JSON list of C-alpha atoms in Angstrom, two decimals:
[
{"chain": "A", "resi": 75, "resn": "MET", "atom": "CA", "xyz": [-9.24, -14.50, 26.93]},
{"chain": "A", "resi": 76, "resn": "LYS", "atom": "CA", "xyz": [-7.30, -11.58, 26.47]},
{"chain": "A", "resi": 77, "resn": "LYS", "atom": "CA", "xyz": [-4.06, -14.07, 25.37]},
{"chain": "A", "resi": 78, "resn": "ILE", "atom": "CA", "xyz": [-6.69, -15.67, 22.72]},
{"chain": "A", "resi": 79, "resn": "PHE", "atom": "CA", "xyz": [-7.65, -12.36, 21.74]},
{"chain": "A", "resi": 80, "resn": "THR", "atom": "CA", "xyz": [-3.89, -10.99, 20.71]},
{"chain": "A", "resi": 81, "resn": "LEU", "atom": "CA", "xyz": [-3.12, -14.05, 19.56]},
{"chain": "A", "resi": 82, "resn": "SER", "atom": "CA", "xyz": [-5.93, -13.92, 16.96]},
{"chain": "A", "resi": 83, "resn": "PHE", "atom": "CA", "xyz": [-5.55, -10.55, 16.02]},
{"chain": "A", "resi": 84, "resn": "LEU", "atom": "CA", "xyz": [-1.30, -10.53, 15.83]},
{"chain": "A", "resi": 85, "resn": "SER", "atom": "CA", "xyz": [-1.90, -13.79, 13.44]},
{"chain": "A", "resi": 86, "resn": "ILE", "atom": "CA", "xyz": [-4.57, -11.90, 11.19]},
{"chain": "A", "resi": 87, "resn": "LEU", "atom": "CA", "xyz": [-1.91, -9.01, 11.28]},
{"chain": "A", "resi": 88, "resn": "LEU", "atom": "CA", "xyz": [0.92, -11.90, 9.88]},
{"chain": "A", "resi": 89, "resn": "LEU", "atom": "CA", "xyz": [-1.54, -12.77, 7.25]},
{"chain": "A", "resi": 90, "resn": "GLN", "atom": "CA", "xyz": [-1.93, -9.62, 6.17]},
{"chain": "A", "resi": 91, "resn": "SER", "atom": "CA", "xyz": [1.13, -8.45, 5.37]},
{"chain": "A", "resi": 92, "resn": "CYS", "atom": "CA", "xyz": [2.05, -11.68, 3.26]},
{"chain": "A", "resi": 93, "resn": "SER", "atom": "CA", "xyz": [3.03, -11.73, -0.37]},
{"chain": "A", "resi": 94, "resn": "PHE", "atom": "CA", "xyz": [1.09, -14.44, -0.97]},
{"chain": "A", "resi": 95, "resn": "LEU", "atom": "CA", "xyz": [-1.87, -13.13, -0.04]},
{"chain": "A", "resi": 96, "resn": "GLU", "atom": "CA", "xyz": [-2.13, -10.50, -2.81]},
{"chain": "A", "resi": 97, "resn": "GLN", "atom": "CA", "xyz": [-3.75, -10.94, -6.24]},
{"chain": "A", "resi": 98, "resn": "ASN", "atom": "CA", "xyz": [-2.54, -9.55, -8.87]},
{"chain": "A", "resi": 99, "resn": "LYS", "atom": "CA", "xyz": [-5.41, -9.40, -11.69]},
{"chain": "A", "resi": 100, "resn": "PHE", "atom": "CA", "xyz": [-4.67, -11.51, -14.53]},
{"chain": "A", "resi": 101, "resn": "ILE", "atom": "CA", "xyz": [-5.48, -9.54, -17.58]},
{"chain": "A", "resi": 102, "resn": "GLU", "atom": "CA", "xyz": [-4.61, -11.17, -21.14]},
{"chain": "A", "resi": 103, "resn": "THR", "atom": "CA", "xyz": [-1.27, -12.86, -22.24]},
{"chain": "A", "resi": 104, "resn": "LYS", "atom": "CA", "xyz": [-0.25, -12.02, -26.06]},
{"chain": "A", "resi": 105, "resn": "VAL", "atom": "CA", "xyz": [2.10, -14.03, -28.61]},
{"chain": "A", "resi": 106, "resn": "ILE", "atom": "CA", "xyz": [5.30, -12.32, -29.80]},
{"chain": "A", "resi": 107, "resn": "SER", "atom": "CA", "xyz": [6.53, -14.79, -31.75]},
{"chain": "A", "resi": 108, "resn": "SER", "atom": "CA", "xyz": [5.61, -18.65, -32.16]},
{"chain": "A", "resi": 109, "resn": "ASP", "atom": "CA", "xyz": [7.66, -21.47, -34.01]},
{"chain": "A", "resi": 110, "resn": "LEU", "atom": "CA", "xyz": [8.12, -24.78, -34.07]},
{"chain": "A", "resi": 111, "resn": "ASN", "atom": "CA", "xyz": [10.59, -24.71, -31.59]},
{"chain": "A", "resi": 112, "resn": "GLU", "atom": "CA", "xyz": [9.27, -21.79, -28.86]},
{"chain": "A", "resi": 113, "resn": "LYS", "atom": "CA", "xyz": [7.02, -19.14, -27.86]},
{"chain": "A", "resi": 114, "resn": "ILE", "atom": "CA", "xyz": [7.65, -15.54, -26.85]},
{"chain": "A", "resi": 115, "resn": "ILE", "atom": "CA", "xyz": [4.89, -14.48, -24.93]},
{"chain": "A", "resi": 116, "resn": "TYR", "atom": "CA", "xyz": [4.56, -11.48, -22.27]},
{"chain": "A", "resi": 117, "resn": "LYS", "atom": "CA", "xyz": [1.07, -11.81, -19.76]},
{"chain": "A", "resi": 118, "resn": "PHE", "atom": "CA", "xyz": [-0.15, -8.33, -18.33]},
{"chain": "A", "resi": 119, "resn": "TYR", "atom": "CA", "xyz": [-1.52, -8.18, -14.85]},
{"chain": "A", "resi": 120, "resn": "HIS", "atom": "CA", "xyz": [-3.34, -5.22, -12.85]},
{"chain": "A", "resi": 121, "resn": "THR", "atom": "CA", "xyz": [-1.77, -4.48, -9.68]},
{"chain": "A", "resi": 122, "resn": "GLY", "atom": "CA", "xyz": [-3.18, -1.71, -8.61]},
{"chain": "A", "resi": 123, "resn": "ILE", "atom": "CA", "xyz": [-4.58, 1.38, -9.16]},
{"chain": "A", "resi": 124, "resn": "ASN", "atom": "CA", "xyz": [-2.76, 2.98, -12.45]},
{"chain": "A", "resi": 125, "resn": "ASN", "atom": "CA", "xyz": [-0.37, 0.19, -11.84]},
{"chain": "A", "resi": 126, "resn": "TYR", "atom": "CA", "xyz": [0.64, -2.73, -14.48]},
{"chain": "A", "resi": 127, "resn": "LYS", "atom": "CA", "xyz": [3.13, -5.68, -14.54]},
{"chain": "A", "resi": 128, "resn": "VAL", "atom": "CA", "xyz": [4.23, -7.58, -17.79]},
{"chain": "A", "resi": 129, "resn": "ASP", "atom": "CA", "xyz": [5.87, -10.47, -17.49]},
{"chain": "A", "resi": 130, "resn": "PHE", "atom": "CA", "xyz": [8.04, -11.85, -20.23]},
{"chain": "A", "resi": 131, "resn": "TYR", "atom": "CA", "xyz": [8.00, -15.57, -20.77]},
{"chain": "A", "resi": 132, "resn": "SER", "atom": "CA", "xyz": [9.52, -18.62, -23.27]},
{"chain": "A", "resi": 133, "resn": "VAL", "atom": "CA", "xyz": [7.48, -21.06, -23.74]},
{"chain": "A", "resi": 134, "resn": "HIS", "atom": "CA", "xyz": [9.04, -24.49, -25.02]},
{"chain": "A", "resi": 135, "resn": "GLN", "atom": "CA", "xyz": [6.15, -27.64, -25.18]},
{"chain": "A", "resi": 136, "resn": "SER", "atom": "CA", "xyz": [5.43, -27.75, -21.18]},
{"chain": "A", "resi": 137, "resn": "ASP", "atom": "CA", "xyz": [8.29, -25.98, -19.36]},
{"chain": "A", "resi": 138, "resn": "SER", "atom": "CA", "xyz": [7.87, -22.04, -19.41]},
{"chain": "A", "resi": 139, "resn": "THR", "atom": "CA", "xyz": [10.99, -19.59, -18.18]},
{"chain": "A", "resi": 140, "resn": "LYS", "atom": "CA", "xyz": [10.20, -16.09, -16.82]},
{"chain": "A", "resi": 141, "resn": "LEU", "atom": "CA", "xyz": [13.01, -13.86, -19.15]},
{"chain": "A", "resi": 142, "resn": "PHE", "atom": "CA", "xyz": [12.04, -10.74, -17.28]},
{"chain": "A", "resi": 143, "resn": "GLU", "atom": "CA", "xyz": [8.95, -8.21, -15.41]},
{"chain": "A", "resi": 144, "resn": "HIS", "atom": "CA", "xyz": [8.17, -4.69, -16.47]},
{"chain": "A", "resi": 145, "resn": "PHE", "atom": "CA", "xyz": [6.19, -2.32, -14.79]},
{"chain": "A", "resi": 146, "resn": "ILE", "atom": "CA", "xyz": [3.76, 0.32, -16.80]},
{"chain": "A", "resi": 147, "resn": "THR", "atom": "CA", "xyz": [1.61, 2.92, -15.77]},
{"chain": "A", "resi": 148, "resn": "ASP", "atom": "CA", "xyz": [-2.29, 3.20, -17.03]},
{"chain": "A", "resi": 149, "resn": "ALA", "atom": "CA", "xyz": [-1.42, 5.73, -19.78]},
{"chain": "A", "resi": 150, "resn": "ILE", "atom": "CA", "xyz": [1.20, 3.53, -21.17]},
{"chain": "A", "resi": 151, "resn": "PHE", "atom": "CA", "xyz": [-0.86, 0.45, -20.96]},
{"chain": "A", "resi": 152, "resn": "SER", "atom": "CA", "xyz": [-3.72, 2.39, -22.98]},
{"chain": "A", "resi": 153, "resn": "SER", "atom": "CA", "xyz": [-1.13, 3.10, -25.70]},
{"chain": "A", "resi": 154, "resn": "THR", "atom": "CA", "xyz": [0.89, 0.33, -27.41]},
{"chain": "A", "resi": 155, "resn": "PRO", "atom": "CA", "xyz": [3.56, -0.43, -24.93]},
{"chain": "A", "resi": 156, "resn": "TYR", "atom": "CA", "xyz": [5.42, -2.24, -27.02]},
{"chain": "A", "resi": 157, "resn": "LYS", "atom": "CA", "xyz": [6.53, -2.36, -30.61]},
{"chain": "A", "resi": 158, "resn": "ILE", "atom": "CA", "xyz": [8.15, -5.56, -31.43]},
{"chain": "A", "resi": 159, "resn": "SER", "atom": "CA", "xyz": [10.08, -7.05, -34.64]},
{"chain": "A", "resi": 160, "resn": "GLN", "atom": "CA", "xyz": [11.10, -10.48, -34.95]},
{"chain": "A", "resi": 161, "resn": "ASN", "atom": "CA", "xyz": [13.29, -12.13, -37.65]},
{"chain": "A", "resi": 162, "resn": "GLU", "atom": "CA", "xyz": [14.04, -15.71, -37.54]},
{"chain": "A", "resi": 163, "resn": "HIS", "atom": "CA", "xyz": [16.59, -15.76, -34.53]},
{"chain": "A", "resi": 164, "resn": "GLU", "atom": "CA", "xyz": [16.31, -12.69, -32.57]},
{"chain": "A", "resi": 165, "resn": "VAL", "atom": "CA", "xyz": [12.96, -10.69, -31.16]},
{"chain": "A", "resi": 166, "resn": "ILE", "atom": "CA", "xyz": [13.84, -6.84, -30.90]},
{"chain": "A", "resi": 167, "resn": "ILE", "atom": "CA", "xyz": [11.43, -5.46, -28.24]},
{"chain": "A", "resi": 168, "resn": "ARG", "atom": "CA", "xyz": [11.19, -1.42, -28.17]},
{"chain": "A", "resi": 169, "resn": "ASN", "atom": "CA", "xyz": [9.62, 0.80, -25.16]},
{"chain": "A", "resi": 170, "resn": "GLN", "atom": "CA", "xyz": [10.81, 4.16, -23.97]},
{"chain": "A", "resi": 171, "resn": "LEU", "atom": "CA", "xyz": [11.07, 2.81, -20.28]},
{"chain": "A", "resi": 172, "resn": "PHE", "atom": "CA", "xyz": [13.65, 0.73, -21.02]},
{"chain": "A", "resi": 173, "resn": "SER", "atom": "CA", "xyz": [16.66, 2.41, -19.61]},
{"chain": "A", "resi": 174, "resn": "LYS", "atom": "CA", "xyz": [19.29, 0.42, -21.33]},
{"chain": "A", "resi": 175, "resn": "GLU", "atom": "CA", "xyz": [19.71, -2.44, -24.25]},
{"chain": "A", "resi": 176, "resn": "LYS", "atom": "CA", "xyz": [19.61, -5.72, -22.34]},
{"chain": "A", "resi": 177, "resn": "LYS", "atom": "CA", "xyz": [20.00, -8.95, -24.84]},
{"chain": "A", "resi": 178, "resn": "LEU", "atom": "CA", "xyz": [18.87, -12.64, -23.20]},
{"chain": "A", "resi": 179, "resn": "ILE", "atom": "CA", "xyz": [19.10, -15.84, -24.56]},
{"chain": "A", "resi": 180, "resn": "THR", "atom": "CA", "xyz": [16.21, -17.71, -24.63]},
{"chain": "A", "resi": 181, "resn": "GLN", "atom": "CA", "xyz": [16.80, -22.28, -23.96]},
{"chain": "A", "resi": 182, "resn": "ASN", "atom": "CA", "xyz": [16.05, -22.82, -27.88]},
{"chain": "A", "resi": 183, "resn": "GLY", "atom": "CA", "xyz": [18.72, -20.20, -28.91]},
{"chain": "A", "resi": 184, "resn": "LYS", "atom": "CA", "xyz": [16.33, -17.08, -29.62]},
{"chain": "A", "resi": 185, "resn": "SER", "atom": "CA", "xyz": [18.01, -13.94, -28.27]},
{"chain": "A", "resi": 186, "resn": "ILE", "atom": "CA", "xyz": [15.49, -11.29, -27.08]},
{"chain": "A", "resi": 187, "resn": "ILE", "atom": "CA", "xyz": [17.16, -7.46, -26.79]},
{"chain": "A", "resi": 188, "resn": "LEU", "atom": "CA", "xyz": [15.82, -4.95, -25.22]},
{"chain": "A", "resi": 189, "resn": "THR", "atom": "CA", "xyz": [15.66, -1.52, -26.10]},
{"chain": "A", "resi": 190, "resn": "ASN", "atom": "CA", "xyz": [14.70, 2.19, -25.90]},
{"chain": "A", "resi": 191, "resn": "ARG", "atom": "CA", "xyz": [15.36, 2.91, -29.78]}
]
């Protein structure tokens, strides 16, 4: 009986520590850029008290590619967290929390520029 209790207790501890059981609360999806070939979107998730995760994706037909993820606080989430500008071939995403400029190119050739300027 003691072995069964110990084994059950250890199993519960193992399952509790598994990250696949953690559920981030989905909040919303926003479309940043949309044309005939692809959409650039980001999704907000509530990950805990005063914490949010933002996932950026490139979506082409039924295929989506995660570009990057970013973590923000409640104060930033409540304001407009990103200033986005775009033209035909590039999307510029501005946020003061980006430490340096980063450039990504999607599968369809659109440039995504992350900057703090």
